Short mmCIF file of C-alpha atoms and ligand atoms in Angstrom, two decimals:
data_model
loop_
_atom_site.label_atom_id
_atom_site.label_comp_id
_atom_site.label_asym_id
_atom_site.label_seq_id
_atom_site.Cartn_x
_atom_site.Cartn_y
_atom_site.Cartn_z
CA MET A 80 -11.56 -14.40 9.65
CA ALA A 81 -9.11 -11.54 9.29
CA LEU A 82 -6.76 -11.53 6.33
CA ARG A 83 -3.14 -12.49 6.83
CA LEU A 84 -0.01 -12.01 4.76
CA GLY A 85 0.02 -14.37 1.80
CA ASP A 86 -3.78 -14.71 1.70
CA ILE A 87 -5.53 -13.94 -1.56
CA ALA A 88 -7.14 -10.50 -1.31
CA PRO A 89 -10.88 -10.99 -1.78
CA ASN A 90 -12.48 -9.54 -4.87
CA PHE A 91 -15.49 -7.20 -4.70
CA LYS A 92 -17.58 -4.87 -6.81
CA ALA A 93 -18.11 -1.35 -5.51
CA GLN A 94 -19.42 2.11 -6.39
CA THR A 95 -16.58 4.60 -6.48
CA SER A 96 -16.00 8.24 -7.27
CA MET A 97 -14.86 7.04 -10.73
CA GLY A 98 -17.77 4.68 -11.43
CA GLU A 99 -18.50 1.07 -10.54
CA ILE A 100 -15.44 -1.16 -10.35
CA ASP A 101 -14.63 -4.81 -10.01
CA PHE A 102 -11.52 -4.81 -7.80
CA TYR A 103 -9.64 -7.49 -9.74
CA ASP A 104 -10.48 -5.85 -13.09
CA TYR A 105 -9.34 -2.50 -11.71
CA LEU A 106 -6.01 -3.99 -10.62
CA GLY A 107 -5.43 -5.99 -13.80
CA SER A 108 -1.79 -7.12 -13.61
CA SER A 109 -0.75 -4.15 -11.44
CA TRP A 110 0.14 -4.02 -7.78
CA GLY A 111 -2.54 -2.45 -5.60
CA VAL A 112 -2.76 -0.26 -2.51
CA LEU A 113 -6.18 -0.50 -0.86
CA PHE A 114 -6.51 1.87 2.08
CA SER A 115 -9.32 2.97 4.38
CA HIS A 116 -10.08 6.16 6.28
CA PRO A 117 -12.39 6.91 9.19
CA ALA A 118 -14.70 9.25 7.24
CA ASP A 119 -15.07 11.99 4.61
CA TYR A 120 -14.55 15.63 5.61
CA THR A 121 -12.01 14.76 8.30
CA PRO A 122 -8.72 16.63 8.46
CA VAL A 123 -6.11 13.86 8.60
CA CYS A 124 -7.83 11.90 5.82
CA THR A 125 -7.90 15.03 3.67
CA THR A 126 -4.10 15.27 3.90
CA GLU A 127 -3.63 11.54 3.27
CA LEU A 128 -5.70 11.53 0.09
CA GLY A 129 -3.99 14.71 -1.07
CA LYS A 130 -0.57 13.13 -0.50
CA THR A 131 -1.57 9.98 -2.41
CA ALA A 132 -2.74 12.12 -5.33
CA HIS A 133 0.58 14.03 -5.32
CA LEU A 134 2.47 10.73 -5.46
CA LYS A 135 0.51 9.37 -8.47
CA GLU A 136 3.56 9.45 -10.75
CA GLU A 137 5.58 7.49 -8.18
CA PHE A 138 2.81 4.89 -7.90
CA ASP A 139 2.55 4.69 -11.71
CA ARG A 140 6.33 4.21 -12.07
CA ARG A 141 6.03 1.17 -9.81
CA ASN A 142 2.93 -0.14 -11.63
CA VAL A 143 0.75 0.37 -8.55
CA LYS A 144 -2.92 1.39 -8.50
CA ALA A 145 -4.34 3.11 -5.43
CA LEU A 146 -7.90 2.63 -4.23
CA ALA A 147 -9.32 4.36 -1.15
CA VAL A 148 -12.21 3.16 1.02
CA SER A 149 -14.50 5.45 2.96
CA VAL A 150 -17.82 4.53 4.55
CA ASP A 151 -19.56 7.60 3.17
CA ASN A 152 -21.75 7.89 0.07
CA LEU A 153 -20.86 9.15 -3.40
CA ASP A 154 -22.46 12.58 -2.91
CA ARG A 155 -20.28 13.20 0.12
CA HIS A 156 -17.20 11.89 -1.73
CA GLU A 157 -17.81 14.34 -4.59
CA GLY A 158 -18.01 17.34 -2.29
CA TRP A 159 -15.03 16.18 -0.24
CA ILE A 160 -12.87 15.58 -3.32
CA LYS A 161 -13.42 19.26 -4.26
CA ASP A 162 -12.15 20.22 -0.80
CA ILE A 163 -9.13 17.89 -1.08
CA ASN A 164 -8.22 19.32 -4.48
CA GLU A 165 -8.55 22.86 -3.18
CA THR A 166 -6.79 22.50 0.17
CA GLN A 167 -4.07 20.04 -0.85
CA ASN A 168 -3.37 21.75 -4.19
CA THR A 169 -3.90 18.58 -6.20
CA THR A 170 -6.40 16.57 -8.24
CA VAL A 171 -7.60 13.33 -6.70
CA ASN A 172 -6.69 10.90 -9.46
CA PHE A 173 -7.70 7.52 -8.03
CA PRO A 174 -11.11 6.10 -7.05
CA ILE A 175 -12.63 6.38 -3.58
CA ILE A 176 -15.07 3.58 -2.77
CA ALA A 177 -18.46 4.64 -1.41
CA ASP A 178 -18.71 1.89 1.18
CA SER A 179 -21.88 3.06 2.97
CA ASN A 180 -23.00 -0.53 3.54
CA ARG A 181 -19.50 -1.37 4.91
CA GLU A 182 -19.16 -4.35 2.56
CA VAL A 183 -15.50 -3.72 1.72
CA ALA A 184 -14.73 -2.58 5.27
CA THR A 185 -16.10 -5.86 6.61
CA LEU A 186 -14.43 -8.00 3.95
CA TYR A 187 -11.04 -6.49 4.83
CA ASP A 188 -11.69 -6.23 8.61
CA MET A 189 -11.25 -2.45 8.55
CA ILE A 190 -13.63 -1.79 11.45
CA HIS A 191 -12.01 -2.38 14.82
CA PRO A 192 -14.91 -2.07 17.28
CA ASN A 193 -12.75 -1.25 20.28
CA ALA A 194 -11.34 1.73 18.38
CA SER A 195 -14.66 2.84 16.83
CA ALA A 196 -17.89 0.92 16.40
CA THR A 197 -18.85 2.60 13.15
CA THR A 198 -15.87 4.07 11.31
CA THR A 199 -12.95 2.32 9.66
CA VAL A 200 -9.45 2.56 11.06
CA ARG A 201 -6.54 3.47 8.79
CA SER A 202 -5.96 0.05 7.22
CA LEU A 203 -3.64 -0.31 4.26
CA PHE A 204 -3.06 -3.41 2.16
CA ILE A 205 -0.43 -3.84 -0.52
CA ILE A 206 -1.56 -6.49 -2.98
CA GLY A 207 0.72 -8.15 -5.52
CA PRO A 208 -0.05 -8.90 -9.18
CA ASP A 209 -0.84 -12.45 -8.00
CA LYS A 210 -3.59 -10.87 -5.79
CA ALA A 211 -1.83 -12.06 -2.62
CA VAL A 212 -1.62 -9.71 0.36
CA LYS A 213 2.01 -8.58 0.66
CA LEU A 214 1.74 -6.06 3.48
CA MET A 215 -0.85 -4.83 5.98
CA ILE A 216 -0.58 -1.83 8.24
CA THR A 217 -3.13 -0.42 10.66
CA TYR A 218 -2.95 3.09 12.07
CA PRO A 219 -5.38 4.78 14.45
CA ALA A 220 -7.59 7.65 13.31
CA SER A 221 -5.35 10.18 15.01
CA THR A 222 -2.18 9.36 13.03
CA GLY A 223 -1.78 9.98 9.31
CA ARG A 224 0.26 7.43 7.38
CA ASN A 225 3.59 8.06 5.67
CA PHE A 226 3.00 7.42 1.98
CA VAL A 227 6.66 7.80 1.11
CA GLU A 228 7.19 4.83 3.44
CA VAL A 229 4.50 2.95 1.50
CA LEU A 230 6.51 3.57 -1.71
CA ARG A 231 9.69 2.42 0.04
CA VAL A 232 7.99 -0.83 1.08
CA ILE A 233 6.74 -1.35 -2.48
CA ASP A 234 10.32 -0.92 -3.73
CA SER A 235 11.44 -3.58 -1.26
CA LEU A 236 8.57 -5.94 -2.12
CA GLN A 237 9.20 -5.63 -5.85
CA LEU A 238 12.95 -6.13 -5.47
CA THR A 239 12.70 -9.09 -3.10
CA ALA A 240 10.08 -10.73 -5.34
CA GLN A 241 12.72 -10.90 -8.09
CA HIS A 242 15.98 -11.61 -6.25
CA SER A 243 17.05 -13.77 -3.29
CA VAL A 244 17.56 -10.70 -1.13
CA ALA A 245 15.94 -8.92 1.80
CA THR A 246 16.20 -5.23 2.67
CA PRO A 247 17.70 -4.01 5.95
CA ALA A 248 16.28 -1.42 8.35
CA ASP A 249 15.63 1.95 6.72
CA TRP A 250 16.80 0.65 3.33
CA LYS A 251 16.20 2.89 0.34
CA GLN A 252 16.52 2.35 -3.43
CA GLY A 253 20.15 1.96 -4.42
CA GLU A 254 21.49 0.92 -1.02
CA ASP A 255 23.06 -2.44 -0.26
CA VAL A 256 20.71 -5.34 0.43
CA ILE A 257 20.97 -8.52 2.48
CA VAL A 258 21.46 -12.00 1.03
CA VAL A 259 18.64 -14.21 2.34
CA PRO A 260 19.66 -16.95 4.80
CA ALA A 261 18.48 -19.69 2.38
CA VAL A 262 21.36 -18.89 0.00
CA SER A 263 24.80 -20.18 1.04
CA THR A 264 27.72 -17.77 0.85
CA GLU A 265 29.25 -19.95 -1.86
CA ASP A 266 26.08 -19.68 -3.98
CA ALA A 267 25.71 -15.99 -3.15
CA ILE A 268 29.13 -15.24 -4.64
CA LYS A 269 28.00 -16.86 -7.90
CA LYS A 270 24.53 -15.26 -7.82
CA PHE A 271 25.61 -11.70 -7.04
CA PRO A 272 28.50 -10.73 -9.33
CA LYS A 273 28.71 -7.23 -7.79
CA GLY A 274 30.17 -8.91 -4.69
CA VAL A 275 29.18 -10.22 -1.29
CA ARG A 276 30.34 -8.64 1.96
CA VAL A 277 30.26 -11.14 4.83
CA VAL A 278 29.90 -9.42 8.21
CA LYS A 279 28.79 -12.60 10.01
CA PRO A 280 27.95 -15.94 8.41
CA TYR A 281 24.25 -14.96 8.71
CA LEU A 282 24.69 -11.26 7.80
CA ARG A 283 25.83 -10.81 4.22
CA TYR A 284 25.38 -7.73 2.08
CA THR A 285 25.45 -7.26 -1.67
CA PRO A 286 24.90 -4.17 -3.82
CA GLN A 287 21.28 -3.86 -4.94
CA PRO A 288 20.84 -6.18 -7.93
C1 LIG B 10 -9.15 12.60 10.73
O1 LIG B 10 -9.19 11.89 9.76
O2 LIG B 10 -8.74 13.72 10.65
C2 LIG B 10 -9.59 12.10 12.06
C3 LIG B 10 -10.64 11.21 12.13
C4 LIG B 10 -11.04 10.77 13.35
C5 LIG B 10 -10.40 11.20 14.51
C6 LIG B 10 -9.33 12.08 14.42
C7 LIG B 10 -8.93 12.54 13.17
#
């Protein structure tokens, strides 16, 4: 059955461009981003992996480890990584799984047969330190993902894991956040000393804790 939010992300062992890994050991106590691509030597994927490599410092600052999945073998990965480094002006600095037998793709339901019978779609999972799935997105082969948006979501997930807040549409680090409905306005005033702005009884903002 397909994974859902809150499910425990299944563990696996896999060959990668950086050696064999056990997924849980690789993650340790970090957050994880596990993301698939249709295939090696494809243009959109080349830009996506390049972008992820460029954002390594941002992922590190948030204690997040990236791990890519592609249903090609290690030899092809090695050649493709050279191309990514050259064309995207970067150094791929995270492992790419060689998922030729589609074990990981199947485990994470990354093949959507009505889109393509053989290649993976652009699935992306954010996994918390508790190994629970916190976010899933699925894009078609034709549309590259926005990895700055992935960082923004991670900021929201990490903030809302610690405080009784939610983040509004288009929220970015430093902007006001929403007090969750489960907290009464009376309790919110005690909980959030920076202040609570009540727009409607159900819509209350507070500065980012
Ligand atoms: C790509 O990754 O560039 C791609 C793959 C399949 C179809 C279209 C684009």
